[in-house]
CSV table of C-alpha atoms and ligand atoms in Angstrom, one decimal:
chain,number,residue,atom,x,y,z
A,1,MET,CA,2.4,-26.4,222.1
A,2,THR,CA,2.2,-24.9,225.6
A,3,SER,CA,-0.8,-25.4,227.6
A,4,GLU,CA,-0.9,-23.7,231.1
A,5,LEU,CA,-4.4,-23.4,232.6
A,6,ILE,CA,-5.6,-19.9,232.2
A,7,PRO,CA,-6.4,-18.5,235.8
A,8,GLY,CA,-9.8,-17.4,236.6
A,9,PRO,CA,-12.7,-17.7,239.1
A,10,ARG,CA,-14.8,-20.9,239.3
A,11,ALA,CA,-17.6,-21.2,237.0
A,12,LEU,CA,-21.0,-20.8,238.7
A,13,PRO,CA,-22.7,-23.9,239.7
A,14,LEU,CA,-25.2,-25.2,237.2
A,15,LEU,CA,-24.8,-22.2,234.9
A,16,GLY,CA,-21.2,-22.9,234.0
A,17,PHE,CA,-19.1,-20.1,232.2
A,18,ARG,CA,-22.5,-18.4,231.1
A,19,GLY,CA,-23.2,-17.6,234.7
A,20,ASN,CA,-19.9,-15.8,234.8
A,21,LEU,CA,-20.6,-14.1,231.6
A,22,ALA,CA,-23.9,-12.7,232.9
A,23,MET,CA,-22.1,-11.3,235.9
A,24,PHE,CA,-19.5,-9.7,233.6
A,25,LEU,CA,-22.3,-8.1,231.5
A,26,ARG,CA,-24.0,-6.8,234.5
A,27,ASP,CA,-21.2,-4.5,235.5
A,28,ALA,CA,-18.3,-5.2,233.1
A,29,ILE,CA,-15.9,-2.6,234.6
A,30,SER,CA,-16.1,-3.9,238.2
A,31,TYR,CA,-15.8,-7.5,237.0
A,32,LEU,CA,-12.8,-6.9,234.8
A,33,GLN,CA,-11.1,-4.9,237.7
A,34,GLN,CA,-11.6,-7.8,240.1
A,35,LEU,CA,-10.2,-10.3,237.5
A,36,HIS,CA,-7.1,-8.1,236.9
A,37,GLU,CA,-6.5,-7.7,240.8
A,38,ARG,CA,-6.9,-11.4,241.3
A,39,TYR,CA,-5.2,-12.9,238.3
A,40,GLY,CA,-2.9,-10.4,236.7
A,41,GLU,CA,-2.2,-10.0,233.0
A,42,VAL,CA,-4.6,-12.7,231.6
A,43,ALA,CA,-7.8,-14.3,233.0
A,44,SER,CA,-10.5,-16.6,232.0
A,45,LEU,CA,-14.0,-15.6,232.8
A,46,ALA,CA,-14.4,-19.1,234.3
A,47,ARG,CA,-11.4,-21.3,235.3
A,48,GLY,CA,-11.0,-24.4,233.3
A,49,THR,CA,-12.7,-22.9,230.2
A,50,ALA,CA,-11.2,-20.7,227.5
A,51,ASP,CA,-14.4,-19.5,225.8
A,52,TYR,CA,-13.9,-16.0,227.1
A,53,VAL,CA,-10.5,-14.7,228.0
A,54,VAL,CA,-9.4,-11.3,229.1
A,55,VAL,CA,-6.1,-9.7,228.5
A,56,PHE,CA,-4.9,-6.6,230.5
A,57,SER,CA,-1.3,-5.7,229.9
A,58,PRO,CA,0.3,-4.0,227.0
A,59,ARG,CA,2.3,-7.0,225.8
A,60,TYR,CA,-0.9,-9.2,225.6
A,61,ASN,CA,-3.0,-6.4,224.1
A,62,GLN,CA,-0.3,-6.3,221.3
A,63,LEU,CA,-0.4,-10.1,220.8
A,64,VAL,CA,-4.1,-9.8,220.2
A,65,LEU,CA,-4.6,-6.4,218.4
A,66,ALA,CA,-1.5,-6.6,216.1
A,67,ASN,CA,-2.7,-9.8,214.6
A,68,SER,CA,-6.1,-9.0,213.1
A,69,ASP,CA,-6.0,-12.0,210.8
A,70,LEU,CA,-5.9,-14.3,213.8
A,71,PHE,CA,-8.0,-12.3,216.2
A,72,ARG,CA,-11.0,-11.0,214.2
A,73,ASN,CA,-13.9,-8.8,215.0
A,74,LEU,CA,-17.3,-10.1,215.5
A,75,ASP,CA,-19.0,-10.3,212.1
A,76,ALA,CA,-22.6,-11.3,211.0
A,77,ALA,CA,-21.8,-15.0,211.4
A,78,SER,CA,-20.3,-14.6,215.0
A,79,SER,CA,-22.7,-11.9,216.3
A,80,PRO,CA,-25.0,-12.9,219.0
A,81,LEU,CA,-27.7,-11.0,217.1
A,82,ARG,CA,-29.8,-13.1,214.6
A,83,MET,CA,-29.6,-11.6,211.1
A,84,PRO,CA,-31.9,-13.1,208.5
A,85,GLU,CA,-29.9,-13.3,205.2
A,86,GLY,CA,-30.7,-10.5,202.6
A,87,SER,CA,-32.6,-8.5,205.2
A,88,SER,CA,-32.3,-4.8,205.8
A,89,LEU,CA,-30.9,-5.6,209.3
A,90,SER,CA,-28.1,-7.6,207.8
A,91,ARG,CA,-27.3,-4.7,205.4
A,92,LEU,CA,-27.4,-2.1,208.0
A,93,TYR,CA,-25.1,-4.2,210.2
A,94,ALA,CA,-22.5,-4.6,207.5
A,95,GLY,CA,-20.3,-1.8,208.7
A,96,LEU,CA,-16.4,-1.8,208.8
A,97,THR,CA,-16.3,-3.0,212.4
A,98,ASN,CA,-18.2,-6.2,211.5
A,99,MET,CA,-16.0,-7.2,208.5
A,100,ASN,CA,-12.8,-9.1,208.5
A,101,GLY,CA,-10.1,-10.3,206.0
A,102,ALA,CA,-9.9,-9.0,202.4
A,103,ARG,CA,-13.3,-7.4,202.5
A,104,HIS,CA,-12.4,-5.5,205.6
A,105,ARG,CA,-9.0,-4.3,204.0
A,106,ARG,CA,-10.8,-3.0,200.9
A,107,HIS,CA,-13.5,-1.2,202.8
A,108,ARG,CA,-11.0,0.2,205.4
A,109,LYS,CA,-8.9,1.7,202.6
A,110,LEU,CA,-12.0,3.5,201.3
A,111,VAL,CA,-13.3,4.7,204.7
A,112,ALA,CA,-9.8,5.8,205.6
A,113,ALA,CA,-9.7,7.9,202.4
A,114,ALA,CA,-13.0,9.6,203.3
A,115,LEU,CA,-11.8,10.5,206.8
A,116,ARG,CA,-8.3,11.9,205.8
A,117,ARG,CA,-7.1,14.6,208.1
A,118,ARG,CA,-7.3,17.2,205.5
A,119,HIS,CA,-10.9,16.4,204.8
A,120,VAL,CA,-11.9,16.2,208.4
A,121,GLU,CA,-10.3,19.6,209.3
A,122,LYS,CA,-12.8,21.2,207.0
A,123,TYR,CA,-15.6,20.1,209.3
A,124,ALA,CA,-14.4,22.5,212.0
A,125,THR,CA,-16.6,25.4,210.8
A,126,ASP,CA,-19.7,23.3,210.9
A,127,ILE,CA,-18.8,21.7,214.2
A,128,VAL,CA,-18.3,25.3,215.8
A,129,ARG,CA,-21.6,26.6,214.2
A,130,LEU,CA,-23.7,23.7,215.5
A,131,ALA,CA,-22.1,23.9,219.0
A,132,GLU,CA,-22.7,27.7,219.2
A,133,GLN,CA,-26.4,27.2,217.9
A,134,HIS,CA,-26.9,24.4,220.5
A,135,VAL,CA,-25.6,26.3,223.6
A,136,ALA,CA,-27.3,29.6,222.4
A,137,ARG,CA,-30.6,27.7,223.3
A,138,TRP,CA,-29.6,27.4,226.9
A,139,LYS,CA,-30.8,30.1,229.4
A,140,VAL,CA,-29.3,31.2,232.8
A,141,ASP,CA,-30.5,28.9,235.6
A,142,ALA,CA,-32.1,26.3,233.2
A,143,ARG,CA,-31.8,22.7,234.3
A,144,ILE,CA,-30.2,20.5,231.7
A,145,ASP,CA,-28.9,17.0,231.6
A,146,ILE,CA,-25.3,17.2,230.3
A,147,LEU,CA,-25.3,13.7,228.7
A,148,THR,CA,-28.6,14.2,226.8
A,149,GLU,CA,-27.3,17.6,225.6
A,150,MET,CA,-24.1,16.3,224.4
A,151,ARG,CA,-25.9,13.4,222.7
A,152,ALA,CA,-28.1,15.8,220.8
A,153,LEU,CA,-25.2,17.9,219.8
A,154,THR,CA,-22.9,15.1,218.7
A,155,MET,CA,-25.9,13.7,216.7
A,156,ALA,CA,-26.4,17.0,214.9
A,157,ILE,CA,-22.7,17.1,214.2
A,158,ALA,CA,-22.7,13.6,212.7
A,159,ILE,CA,-25.8,14.3,210.7
A,160,LYS,CA,-24.1,17.3,209.0
A,161,THR,CA,-20.4,16.1,208.8
A,162,LEU,CA,-21.2,12.4,207.8
A,163,LEU,CA,-24.3,12.7,205.9
A,164,GLY,CA,-24.2,16.3,204.7
A,165,LEU,CA,-27.8,17.1,206.0
A,166,GLU,CA,-28.9,20.1,208.1
A,167,PRO,CA,-29.9,18.5,211.5
A,168,ASP,CA,-33.0,20.8,211.9
A,169,ARG,CA,-34.3,20.2,208.4
A,170,ALA,CA,-33.8,17.1,206.2
A,171,GLY,CA,-31.8,15.4,209.0
A,172,THR,CA,-34.4,15.3,211.7
A,173,GLN,CA,-36.3,12.2,210.5
A,174,VAL,CA,-33.1,10.1,209.8
A,175,SER,CA,-31.5,11.0,213.0
A,176,ARG,CA,-34.6,9.9,215.0
A,177,LEU,CA,-34.7,6.6,213.2
A,178,LEU,CA,-30.9,6.0,213.6
A,179,GLN,CA,-31.3,6.7,217.4
A,180,ASP,CA,-34.2,4.3,217.7
A,181,TRP,CA,-32.3,1.7,215.6
A,182,MET,CA,-29.2,2.0,217.7
A,183,ASP,CA,-31.2,1.6,221.0
A,184,SER,CA,-32.9,-1.5,219.5
A,185,VAL,CA,-30.0,-3.3,217.9
A,186,PHE,CA,-28.1,-3.4,221.3
A,187,SER,CA,-31.1,-4.3,223.4
A,188,VAL,CA,-30.9,-7.5,225.4
A,189,PRO,CA,-34.5,-8.6,224.5
A,190,ALA,CA,-33.9,-8.3,220.8
A,191,ILE,CA,-30.6,-10.3,221.1
A,192,SER,CA,-31.9,-12.9,223.5
A,193,PHE,CA,-35.3,-13.5,221.9
A,194,PRO,CA,-35.1,-13.3,218.1
A,195,VAL,CA,-38.8,-13.9,217.6
A,196,ASN,CA,-40.4,-12.4,214.6
A,197,LEU,CA,-43.9,-12.0,215.9
A,198,PRO,CA,-46.0,-8.9,216.4
A,199,ASN,CA,-45.1,-6.9,219.7
A,200,PHE,CA,-41.7,-8.7,220.1
A,201,PRO,CA,-38.7,-6.3,220.3
A,202,TYR,CA,-37.0,-8.4,217.6
A,203,ARG,CA,-40.0,-7.8,215.2
A,204,ARG,CA,-39.7,-4.0,216.0
A,205,LEU,CA,-36.0,-4.2,215.2
A,206,LEU,CA,-36.7,-5.8,211.8
A,207,GLU,CA,-39.3,-3.2,211.0
A,208,LEU,CA,-37.1,-0.2,212.1
A,209,SER,CA,-34.3,-1.6,209.9
A,210,GLU,CA,-36.6,-1.6,206.9
A,211,GLN,CA,-37.6,2.1,207.6
A,212,LEU,CA,-34.0,3.1,208.2
A,213,GLU,CA,-32.6,1.5,205.2
A,214,ARG,CA,-35.2,3.3,203.0
A,215,ASP,CA,-34.1,6.6,204.5
A,216,VAL,CA,-30.4,5.9,204.2
A,217,ARG,CA,-30.9,4.9,200.6
A,218,ALA,CA,-32.8,8.1,200.0
A,219,VAL,CA,-29.9,10.1,201.4
A,220,ILE,CA,-27.4,8.2,199.2
A,221,ALA,CA,-29.6,8.8,196.1
A,222,ARG,CA,-29.6,12.4,196.9
A,223,ARG,CA,-25.9,12.7,197.3
A,224,ARG,CA,-25.5,10.8,194.0
A,225,SER,CA,-27.7,13.0,192.2
A,226,SER,CA,-25.7,16.1,193.4
A,227,GLY,CA,-22.6,14.8,191.8
A,228,PRO,CA,-19.0,14.6,193.1
A,229,GLY,CA,-17.7,17.6,195.2
A,230,GLY,CA,-19.6,17.1,198.3
A,231,THR,CA,-17.5,17.4,201.4
A,232,ASP,CA,-19.5,15.3,203.9
A,233,ALA,CA,-18.0,11.7,204.7
A,234,LEU,CA,-20.7,9.9,202.7
A,235,SER,CA,-20.0,12.0,199.4
A,236,ARG,CA,-16.3,11.4,199.9
A,237,LEU,CA,-16.9,7.6,200.6
A,238,MET,CA,-19.1,7.4,197.6
A,239,HIS,CA,-16.4,8.7,195.2
A,240,ALA,CA,-13.5,7.1,197.0
A,241,GLU,CA,-11.5,4.7,194.8
A,242,GLU,CA,-8.0,4.1,196.2
A,243,ASP,CA,-7.2,1.4,193.5
A,244,GLU,CA,-10.4,-0.3,194.6
A,245,ALA,CA,-13.8,-0.6,193.0
A,246,PRO,CA,-16.0,2.2,194.6
A,247,LEU,CA,-18.6,0.9,197.2
A,248,THR,CA,-22.0,-0.2,195.9
A,249,ASP,CA,-25.2,1.4,197.4
A,250,ASP,CA,-25.7,-1.8,199.5
A,251,GLU,CA,-22.3,-1.5,200.9
A,252,LEU,CA,-22.8,2.2,201.5
A,253,VAL,CA,-25.9,1.5,203.5
A,254,GLY,CA,-23.8,-0.5,206.0
A,255,GLN,CA,-20.8,1.9,206.1
A,256,THR,CA,-23.0,5.0,206.5
A,257,THR,CA,-24.9,3.5,209.4
A,258,PHE,CA,-21.8,2.3,211.1
A,259,LEU,CA,-19.9,5.6,210.8
A,260,PHE,CA,-22.8,7.3,212.3
A,261,MET,CA,-23.1,4.8,215.2
A,262,ALA,CA,-19.3,4.8,215.8
A,263,GLY,CA,-19.0,8.6,215.9
A,264,HIS,CA,-21.7,9.9,218.0
A,265,ALA,CA,-22.4,8.0,221.2
A,266,THR,CA,-18.7,7.5,221.9
A,267,THR,CA,-17.9,11.3,221.6
A,268,ALA,CA,-21.0,12.3,223.5
A,269,SER,CA,-20.0,10.0,226.4
A,270,SER,CA,-16.5,11.3,226.4
A,271,LEU,CA,-17.6,14.9,226.5
A,272,ALA,CA,-19.9,14.2,229.4
A,273,TRP,CA,-17.1,12.4,231.4
A,274,THR,CA,-14.7,15.3,230.7
A,275,LEU,CA,-17.2,17.8,232.0
A,276,LEU,CA,-17.7,15.8,235.1
A,277,LEU,CA,-14.0,15.7,235.6
A,278,LEU,CA,-13.6,19.4,235.2
A,279,SER,CA,-16.5,20.1,237.5
A,280,THR,CA,-15.0,18.0,240.3
A,281,HIS,CA,-11.4,19.6,239.8
A,282,PRO,CA,-12.0,23.3,240.1
A,283,GLY,CA,-8.2,24.1,240.0
A,284,ILE,CA,-7.8,22.5,236.6
A,285,LEU,CA,-11.1,23.9,235.4
A,286,ARG,CA,-9.9,27.5,236.2
A,287,ASP,CA,-6.7,26.9,234.3
A,288,VAL,CA,-8.6,25.5,231.2
A,289,LEU,CA,-11.0,28.5,231.4
A,290,ASP,CA,-8.0,31.0,231.4
A,291,GLU,CA,-6.5,29.0,228.4
A,292,VAL,CA,-9.8,29.0,226.5
A,293,ASP,CA,-10.8,32.6,227.2
A,294,GLY,CA,-7.3,33.9,226.5
A,295,VAL,CA,-7.1,32.3,223.2
A,296,LEU,CA,-10.7,32.9,222.1
A,297,GLY,CA,-11.1,36.4,223.4
A,298,HIS,CA,-14.4,37.6,221.8
A,299,GLY,CA,-14.0,35.2,218.9
A,300,THR,CA,-14.8,31.6,218.0
A,301,PRO,CA,-12.4,28.6,217.6
A,302,ASP,CA,-11.5,27.0,214.3
A,303,ALA,CA,-9.1,24.2,213.3
A,304,SER,CA,-6.1,26.7,213.5
A,305,THR,CA,-6.9,27.6,217.1
A,306,LEU,CA,-6.5,24.1,218.3
A,307,PRO,CA,-2.7,24.0,218.7
A,308,ALA,CA,-3.1,27.0,221.1
A,309,LEU,CA,-5.1,24.9,223.5
A,310,PRO,CA,-2.6,22.3,224.8
A,311,LEU,CA,-4.1,22.1,228.3
A,312,LEU,CA,-7.5,21.3,226.9
A,313,GLU,CA,-5.9,18.6,224.7
A,314,ARG,CA,-4.2,17.1,227.8
A,315,VAL,CA,-7.5,17.2,229.8
A,316,ILE,CA,-9.3,15.3,227.0
A,317,LYS,CA,-6.4,12.7,226.7
A,318,GLU,CA,-6.5,12.1,230.5
A,319,SER,CA,-10.3,11.9,230.4
A,320,LEU,CA,-10.2,9.3,227.7
A,321,ARG,CA,-7.6,7.4,229.9
A,322,LEU,CA,-9.7,7.5,233.0
A,323,PHE,CA,-13.1,7.0,231.2
A,324,PRO,CA,-12.5,5.4,227.8
A,325,PRO,CA,-16.0,5.4,226.2
A,326,VAL,CA,-15.2,1.8,224.9
A,327,ALA,CA,-14.1,0.4,228.2
A,328,TRP,CA,-13.8,-3.1,226.7
A,329,TRP,CA,-14.0,-4.8,223.3
A,330,SER,CA,-13.8,-8.3,222.1
A,331,LYS,CA,-12.2,-10.2,219.3
A,332,VAL,CA,-12.6,-13.9,218.2
A,333,SER,CA,-9.7,-16.4,217.5
A,334,MET,CA,-9.9,-17.7,214.0
A,335,GLU,CA,-8.2,-21.1,214.7
A,336,ASP,CA,-6.6,-22.9,217.6
A,337,THR,CA,-3.6,-20.9,218.8
A,338,GLU,CA,-1.3,-19.9,221.6
A,339,LEU,CA,-1.6,-16.8,223.7
A,340,GLY,CA,1.7,-16.5,225.6
A,341,PRO,CA,1.9,-19.8,227.6
A,342,TYR,CA,-1.8,-20.5,227.1
A,343,ARG,CA,-3.7,-22.5,224.5
A,344,LEU,CA,-6.7,-21.0,222.9
A,345,MET,CA,-9.3,-22.9,220.7
A,346,GLN,CA,-10.9,-21.6,217.6
A,347,ASP,CA,-13.9,-19.2,218.3
A,348,ALA,CA,-12.5,-18.2,221.8
A,349,HIS,CA,-13.6,-14.6,222.6
A,350,VAL,CA,-10.7,-12.5,223.7
A,351,ILE,CA,-11.6,-9.3,225.4
A,352,PHE,CA,-9.3,-6.4,226.0
A,353,SER,CA,-9.9,-3.5,228.3
A,354,PRO,CA,-8.6,0.0,227.8
A,355,TYR,CA,-10.2,0.9,231.1
A,356,VAL,CA,-8.1,-1.7,233.1
A,357,THR,CA,-4.9,-1.3,231.1
A,358,HIS,CA,-5.1,2.5,231.6
A,359,ARG,CA,-5.1,1.9,235.4
A,360,ARG,CA,-2.0,-0.2,235.7
A,361,PRO,CA,0.1,1.7,238.2
A,362,GLU,CA,3.4,0.9,236.6
A,363,LEU,CA,2.2,2.6,233.5
A,364,TYR,CA,0.3,5.4,235.2
A,365,PRO,CA,1.4,6.2,238.7
A,366,ARG,CA,-1.5,7.0,241.0
A,367,PRO,CA,-3.7,5.8,238.2
A,368,ASN,CA,-7.1,7.0,239.7
A,369,ARG,CA,-5.8,10.6,239.9
A,370,PHE,CA,-7.1,13.0,237.2
A,371,HIS,CA,-3.8,14.5,236.3
A,372,PRO,CA,-3.7,16.1,232.7
A,373,ASP,CA,-0.1,17.1,233.2
A,374,ARG,CA,1.1,13.5,233.0
A,375,TRP,CA,0.7,14.1,229.3
A,376,LEU,CA,3.3,16.8,229.2
A,377,THR,CA,6.1,14.4,228.4
A,378,GLY,CA,6.6,11.8,225.6
A,379,ASN,CA,4.4,9.7,223.6
A,380,ARG,CA,2.8,6.4,224.8
A,381,ASP,CA,3.2,3.0,223.4
A,382,PRO,CA,-0.1,2.4,221.4
A,383,PHE,CA,-0.8,-0.8,223.4
A,384,GLU,CA,-0.7,0.9,226.8
A,385,TYR,CA,-2.9,3.9,225.9
A,386,LEU,CA,-5.7,2.6,223.6
A,387,PRO,CA,-9.0,4.5,223.9
A,388,PHE,CA,-9.3,4.2,220.2
A,389,SER,CA,-7.9,0.6,220.2
A,390,ALA,CA,-4.5,-0.1,218.4
A,391,GLY,CA,-3.0,-2.0,215.5
A,392,PRO,CA,-4.5,-2.5,212.0
A,393,ARG,CA,-8.1,-2.1,213.4
A,394,MET,CA,-7.6,1.1,215.2
A,395,CYS,CA,-10.5,3.6,215.1
A,396,LEU,CA,-10.4,5.6,211.9
A,397,GLY,CA,-12.3,8.5,213.5
A,398,SER,CA,-9.8,9.3,216.3
A,399,GLY,CA,-8.7,12.6,214.6
A,400,LEU,CA,-12.3,13.7,214.0
A,401,ALA,CA,-13.3,12.8,217.5
A,402,MET,CA,-10.4,14.7,219.1
A,403,MET,CA,-11.0,17.8,217.0
A,404,GLU,CA,-14.7,17.7,217.7
A,405,MET,CA,-14.3,17.3,221.5
A,406,LYS,CA,-11.8,20.2,221.6
A,407,LEU,CA,-14.0,22.5,219.6
A,408,VAL,CA,-17.2,21.7,221.5
A,409,LEU,CA,-15.5,22.1,224.9
A,410,ALA,CA,-14.0,25.4,223.8
A,411,VAL,CA,-17.3,26.8,222.7
A,412,LEU,CA,-19.2,25.6,225.7
A,413,LEU,CA,-16.7,26.6,228.4
A,414,HIS,CA,-16.4,30.0,226.8
A,415,HIS,CA,-20.1,30.7,227.0
A,416,TRP,CA,-21.4,29.0,230.1
A,417,ARG,CA,-20.6,27.4,233.5
A,418,LEU,CA,-22.4,24.1,234.0
A,419,VAL,CA,-22.8,23.5,237.7
A,420,LEU,CA,-23.6,19.9,238.8
A,421,TYR,CA,-26.3,19.5,241.4
A,422,PRO,CA,-24.7,19.4,244.8
A,423,ARG,CA,-24.2,15.8,246.2
A,424,LEU,CA,-25.2,14.3,242.8
A,425,ARG,CA,-25.1,10.6,242.6
A,426,VAL,CA,-23.1,9.5,239.6
A,427,ASP,CA,-22.9,5.7,238.8
A,428,ARG,CA,-21.3,4.2,235.7
A,429,GLY,CA,-23.6,2.6,233.1
A,430,GLY,CA,-23.8,1.6,229.5
A,431,LEU,CA,-23.0,-1.8,228.1
A,432,MET,CA,-20.9,-1.0,224.9
A,433,VAL,CA,-20.3,2.6,225.5
A,434,SER,CA,-19.6,3.6,229.2
A,435,GLN,CA,-21.6,6.6,230.4
A,436,PRO,CA,-23.1,8.1,233.5
A,437,LYS,CA,-26.0,5.8,234.3
A,438,HIS,CA,-28.5,8.4,235.2
A,439,GLY,CA,-27.1,11.3,233.2
A,440,LEU,CA,-25.5,14.4,234.6
A,441,PRO,CA,-28.1,16.9,235.7
A,442,ALA,CA,-26.7,20.5,236.0
A,443,LEU,CA,-27.6,24.1,236.2
A,444,VAL,CA,-26.7,26.5,233.5
A,445,ARG,CA,-24.9,29.5,235.0
A,446,SER,CA,-23.4,32.7,233.5
A,447,ARG,CA,-19.6,32.5,232.5
A,448,CYS,CA,-18.9,35.0,235.3
A,449,GLU,CA,-20.1,32.5,238.0
A,450,PRO,CA,-17.0,31.7,240.2
A,451,VAL,CA,-15.8,28.1,239.9
A,452,ARG,CA,-16.4,26.1,243.1
A,453,ALA,CA,-15.8,22.5,244.2
A,454,VAL,CA,-18.8,20.2,244.0
A,455,GLU,CA,-19.3,17.0,246.0
A,456,ILE,CA,-20.2,13.9,244.0
A,457,LEU,CA,-21.6,10.7,245.3
A,458,GLY,CA,-22.0,7.2,243.6
A,459,ASN,CA,-19.7,4.6,242.4
A,460,VAL,CA,-17.9,7.0,240.1
A,461,ARG,CA,-15.8,7.8,243.3
A,462,ARG,CA,-14.2,4.4,242.9
A,463,MET,CA,-13.1,5.3,239.3
A,464,VAL,CA,-11.4,8.5,240.1
A,465,ASP,CA,-9.9,10.1,243.2
A,466,LEU,CA,-12.2,13.0,244.1
A,467,GLY,CA,-10.5,13.9,247.4
B,501,HEM,C1,-14.3,9.3,221.5
B,501,HEM,C2,-14.8,8.9,220.4
B,501,HEM,C3,-14.4,7.4,219.8
B,501,HEM,C4,-13.9,6.4,220.4
B,501,HEM,C5,-13.6,6.2,222.0
B,501,HEM,C6,-13.8,5.3,219.5
B,501,HEM,C7,-13.3,4.0,219.7
B,501,HEM,C8,-13.3,3.0,218.8
B,501,HEM,C9,-12.9,1.7,219.1
B,501,HEM,C10,-12.5,1.1,220.5
B,501,HEM,C11,-13.0,0.9,217.9
B,501,HEM,C12,-12.7,-0.6,217.8
B,501,HEM,C13,-11.5,-1.0,217.1
B,501,HEM,C14,-11.2,-2.4,217.0
B,501,HEM,O1,-12.0,-3.2,216.4
B,501,HEM,O2,-10.2,-2.9,217.6
B,501,HEM,C15,-13.4,1.8,216.9
B,501,HEM,C16,-13.6,1.6,215.6
B,501,HEM,C17,-13.9,2.4,214.6
B,501,HEM,N1,-14.2,3.7,214.8
B,501,HEM,FE1,-14.1,4.8,216.4
B,501,HEM,N2,-14.2,5.8,218.2
B,501,HEM,C18,-14.6,7.1,218.4
B,501,HEM,C19,-15.1,8.0,217.4
B,501,HEM,C20,-15.2,7.7,216.1
B,501,HEM,C21,-15.6,8.6,215.0
B,501,HEM,C22,-16.0,10.0,215.3
B,501,HEM,C23,-15.6,7.9,213.9
B,501,HEM,C24,-16.0,8.4,212.6
B,501,HEM,C25,-17.1,9.0,212.2
B,501,HEM,C26,-15.1,6.6,214.2
B,501,HEM,C27,-14.9,5.6,213.2
B,501,HEM,C28,-14.5,4.2,213.5
B,501,HEM,C29,-14.3,3.2,212.4
B,501,HEM,C30,-14.5,3.4,211.0
B,501,HEM,C31,-14.0,2.1,213.2
B,501,HEM,C32,-13.7,0.7,212.5
B,501,HEM,C33,-12.3,0.4,212.3
B,501,HEM,C34,-12.0,-0.9,211.7
B,501,HEM,O3,-12.7,-1.9,212.1
B,501,HEM,O4,-11.1,-1.1,210.8
B,501,HEM,N3,-14.9,6.4,215.6
B,501,HEM,N4,-13.5,3.1,217.4
């Protein structure tokens, strides 16, 4: 067995590797970039330890991601969040991404069946209807925050396509609860102080979990009573068999909640980053507008329109390269093993970073340049372009997310110009899903408004060349 020492920075005095971990969590992107620049393809968060190891190159990504039996996802047992057995919290948390082994394989087959391309394409009409309703509420010269608007829209789309509810009616209560639950489940206080006493954030999380579970179960019961034939993802999941026993209601609670979480914040963040990139690249925005207006004329898009929008597709791919919403993700080694020349112990956390891999200059020349036309040629190796991860655990919603983003952007750009505030400060934020830290304030202008360059400040300037 090989055993080279994994390179990395010194552990902080007194705090050990936990000090480095805290620095990583404070600004993961900057910390990962520095590790990559200093140490190359693989680094430890703290030299001399292998509790947290980061991989950056396609070949190491492949070693980790292609072997999902050895490098597993965090599950209830390995999660930093305390989950009382038999609690609502533990049932809500039991989504596909938090499962491993045979249980994961069974659930993945069923979720994949519910998200098949031919099913997902049927959502185009609802997505366009909801996007048109959403942008119809805007008024000329209104001030909006693009990130907030995109979150509200992707939430409405998730409520309709995943749960089969109308967002303005039956879906209002459940969407509010889901949002509160998501904010609470990823909050540092709830994770760090799991104290079940009044006024503690953890108690609030447990209570929210009970309310949310009640509501999700009510939605499941309503879907069951309306019989097979529903086209939303929950109905399809409920009736999916694929040579496997169908999911029980307890199992559906976890999968429904996870699909909802997986689908909406990521897509909203990517839409916001894409609109920022277009606003700061007027030449590309003009070409996209020509393409969209030329194809749509006075009409609306649908699934069959999408192949006629190749530049918009390249713009989204390039945006997912520069700003992958999931900038990093981690796996846990199941047993003592080797990673290239390095030795890893059981339970080591192995982090991979689409953000850093996507900026390796030998893969993407002038990596910080927003250059959609780099996607004119050829397909990429899955381990060098991985906004949706890669291998047997790759995201099952990539097709839905790509379709949704194209349709939403086509509708929005066809109706309005969103003009960012001049000299706006944009910093990166978000722990699990990267997003503009303070949102993206903008003015709504008529679609006839000429496209002009805007100047942007903030640390986003280190993430993309803005001239
Ligand atoms: C831009 C939007 C999205 C991005 C960037 C994204 C990214 C990811 C990533 C990085 C993972 C982790 C994979 C791993 O464990 O290695 C994942 C998992 C997953 N995503 Fe997405 N996702 C997006 C949208 C969606 C949507 C719309 C859905 C469906 C509603 C979805 C469903 C899933 C599922 C089911 C998994 C779990 C796969 C498994 O563990 O087997 N995602 N996604």
